[in-house]
Amino acid sequence: MIPKKGLSAEQLDERRAQYEEVQGEVDKIDDGLGSVARSPVARSLTTPSPGGGRSGTVRELKGSLTYDGAYQHTDESKAFVKEAAIAQERQDLQLESIERGVNTLKELGMAMGDEVERHDGVIDEIETKMDVVTREIQSNNMKLKVVLTQVRSSRKFFIDLILICILLAVGLYIYNMFS
């Protein structure tokens, strides 16, 4: 153990004794591992390494227990395995529910994509027709402008002719008044 700041030697010895006592009690507990529990791999999982962490891995322990028949189930371990299986079934059901939701979203996305592609074609067709109509309107505007110019110029001629006649009539009236 690493000495703590401010601990006396008595307190440090007392804590070491408590640690060893707890370690002894833990070792007495039957965990169903039999001789494997006393193996260096299993010991390394419970004994602190010099660096402060734990040496060995749970994978090493699981690998040593996997198919060699060394593990004997206790009632507690059977209950734990049963509880883990139930939890895994619940997780599987939830994952299936999520999968169904994702598949539904995928189908909706695909349908929306198809609809967008269909609308894209319709919009392109409308845009093409609008270009044609715009050109026809511009052409008709030009023709209308030419027609209006022609009508206005002939109308100006008639207005000018009428105004000249009125002026001659007024001039003749004034001439007759003074003569």
XYZ file of C-alpha atoms in Angstrom:
179
model
C 0.000 0.000 0.000
C 1.081 3.545 -0.645
C 1.548 5.508 2.580
C -0.919 8.356 2.893
C 0.109 11.795 3.959
C -0.427 12.374 7.637
C -0.794 8.660 8.613
C 1.211 7.333 11.471
C 2.981 3.973 11.289
C 0.347 2.476 13.636
C -2.520 3.647 11.383
C -0.702 2.296 8.345
C -0.157 -1.111 10.015
C -3.791 -1.169 11.114
C -5.005 -0.499 7.568
C -2.729 -3.209 6.163
C -4.124 -5.680 8.716
C -7.697 -4.704 7.756
C -6.838 -5.130 4.071
C -5.360 -8.585 4.630
C -8.375 -9.587 6.733
C -10.814 -8.480 4.017
C -8.679 -10.226 1.373
C -8.785 -13.440 3.431
C -12.577 -13.220 3.756
C -12.895 -12.659 0.008
C -10.704 -15.692 -0.706
C -12.937 -17.841 1.551
C -16.037 -17.113 -0.527
C -16.863 -19.995 -2.891
C -17.266 -18.371 -6.260
C -17.644 -21.621 -8.173
C -14.216 -21.324 -9.749
C -12.646 -24.046 -7.656
C -8.892 -24.145 -8.156
C -8.974 -21.456 -10.833
C -9.783 -18.842 -8.178
C -6.384 -19.448 -6.625
C -4.597 -19.282 -9.995
C -2.169 -16.425 -10.753
C -4.514 -15.023 -13.401
C -7.451 -14.834 -10.997
C -5.174 -13.557 -8.214
C -3.829 -10.813 -10.492
C -7.365 -9.516 -10.941
C -7.773 -8.970 -7.207
C -4.217 -8.066 -6.224
C -3.073 -4.537 -6.961
C -0.053 -4.239 -9.212
C 2.927 -2.045 -8.257
C 1.744 0.693 -10.652
C -1.450 1.132 -8.671
C -3.749 -0.502 -11.247
C -4.770 -4.109 -11.591
C -2.698 -6.523 -13.628
C -4.207 -9.226 -15.852
C -7.502 -8.927 -17.621
C -10.956 -10.371 -17.235
C -10.552 -11.815 -20.737
C -7.661 -13.936 -19.502
C -9.845 -15.224 -16.673
C -12.780 -15.887 -18.995
C -10.483 -17.580 -21.482
C -9.196 -19.923 -18.785
C -12.768 -20.806 -17.738
C -14.495 -21.030 -21.061
C -14.677 -24.691 -22.046
C -12.556 -26.581 -19.585
C -15.419 -27.414 -17.188
C -13.658 -25.768 -14.224
C -16.603 -23.512 -13.454
C -19.299 -24.834 -11.151
C -22.493 -22.779 -10.873
C -23.748 -21.766 -7.464
C -27.339 -20.754 -6.845
C -26.292 -17.121 -6.925
C -24.402 -17.514 -10.190
C -27.352 -19.384 -11.730
C -29.664 -16.558 -10.654
C -27.231 -14.035 -12.101
C -27.001 -15.922 -15.402
C -30.811 -16.160 -15.555
C -31.151 -12.452 -14.796
C -28.538 -11.632 -17.444
C -30.409 -13.778 -19.986
C -33.673 -11.977 -19.190
C -31.947 -8.603 -19.503
C -30.457 -9.681 -22.828
C -33.913 -10.749 -24.067
C -35.297 -7.339 -23.081
C -32.413 -5.674 -24.901
C -33.032 -7.855 -27.953
C -36.721 -6.878 -27.923
C -35.796 -3.219 -27.636
C -33.249 -3.581 -30.446
C -35.883 -5.265 -32.621
C -38.246 -2.387 -31.867
C -35.517 0.096 -32.795
C -34.803 -1.915 -35.954
C -38.480 -1.772 -36.944
C -38.466 1.990 -36.327
C -35.319 2.440 -38.390
C -36.785 0.319 -41.195
C -39.965 2.411 -41.106
C -37.883 5.586 -41.282
C -35.893 4.091 -44.161
C -39.105 3.282 -46.049
C -40.421 6.793 -45.403
C -37.144 8.275 -46.610
C -37.185 6.125 -49.743
C -40.818 7.104 -50.442
C -39.967 10.767 -49.912
C -36.996 10.423 -52.268
C -39.204 8.837 -54.930
C -41.779 11.604 -54.481
C -39.075 14.278 -54.763
C -37.773 12.673 -57.976
C -41.311 12.562 -59.386
C -41.914 16.205 -58.466
C -38.500 17.137 -59.860
C -39.575 15.820 -63.270
C -42.870 17.710 -63.088
C -41.082 20.915 -62.060
C -38.618 20.552 -64.953
C -41.529 20.116 -67.374
C -43.301 23.183 -65.950
C -40.083 25.186 -66.192
C -39.673 24.218 -69.859
C -43.288 25.216 -70.605
C -42.803 28.511 -68.752
C -39.742 29.284 -70.908
C -41.817 28.692 -74.057
C -44.684 30.874 -72.753
C -42.244 33.627 -71.758
C -40.752 33.690 -75.255
C -44.249 33.798 -76.824
C -45.270 36.678 -74.537
C -42.118 38.610 -75.443
C -42.806 38.010 -79.135
C -46.434 39.111 -78.773
C -45.331 42.225 -76.862
C -43.003 43.178 -79.691
C -45.764 42.654 -82.284
C -48.223 44.676 -80.171
C -45.704 47.481 -79.840
C -45.299 47.621 -83.646
C -49.078 47.642 -84.138
C -49.553 50.391 -81.557
C -46.837 52.463 -83.180
C -48.537 52.085 -86.554
C -52.006 52.925 -85.174
C -50.703 55.898 -83.266
C -48.858 57.327 -86.255
C -51.970 57.148 -88.457
C -54.052 58.591 -85.666
C -51.600 61.444 -85.299
C -52.026 62.148 -88.971
C -55.786 62.389 -88.630
C -55.538 64.542 -85.499
C -53.071 66.823 -87.230
C -55.402 67.082 -90.247
C -58.402 67.920 -88.058
C -56.423 70.522 -86.100
C -55.281 72.176 -89.366
C -58.896 72.329 -90.528
C -60.005 73.902 -87.236
C -57.202 76.457 -87.437
C -58.134 77.371 -91.000
C -61.774 77.718 -89.942
C -60.819 79.983 -87.011
C -58.490 81.976 -89.279
C -61.234 82.339 -91.926
C -63.729 83.451 -89.247
C -61.350 86.089 -87.940
C -60.606 87.258 -91.489
C -64.304 87.533 -92.228
C -64.889 89.516 -89.059
C -62.348 92.105 -89.933
C -63.219 92.273 -93.559
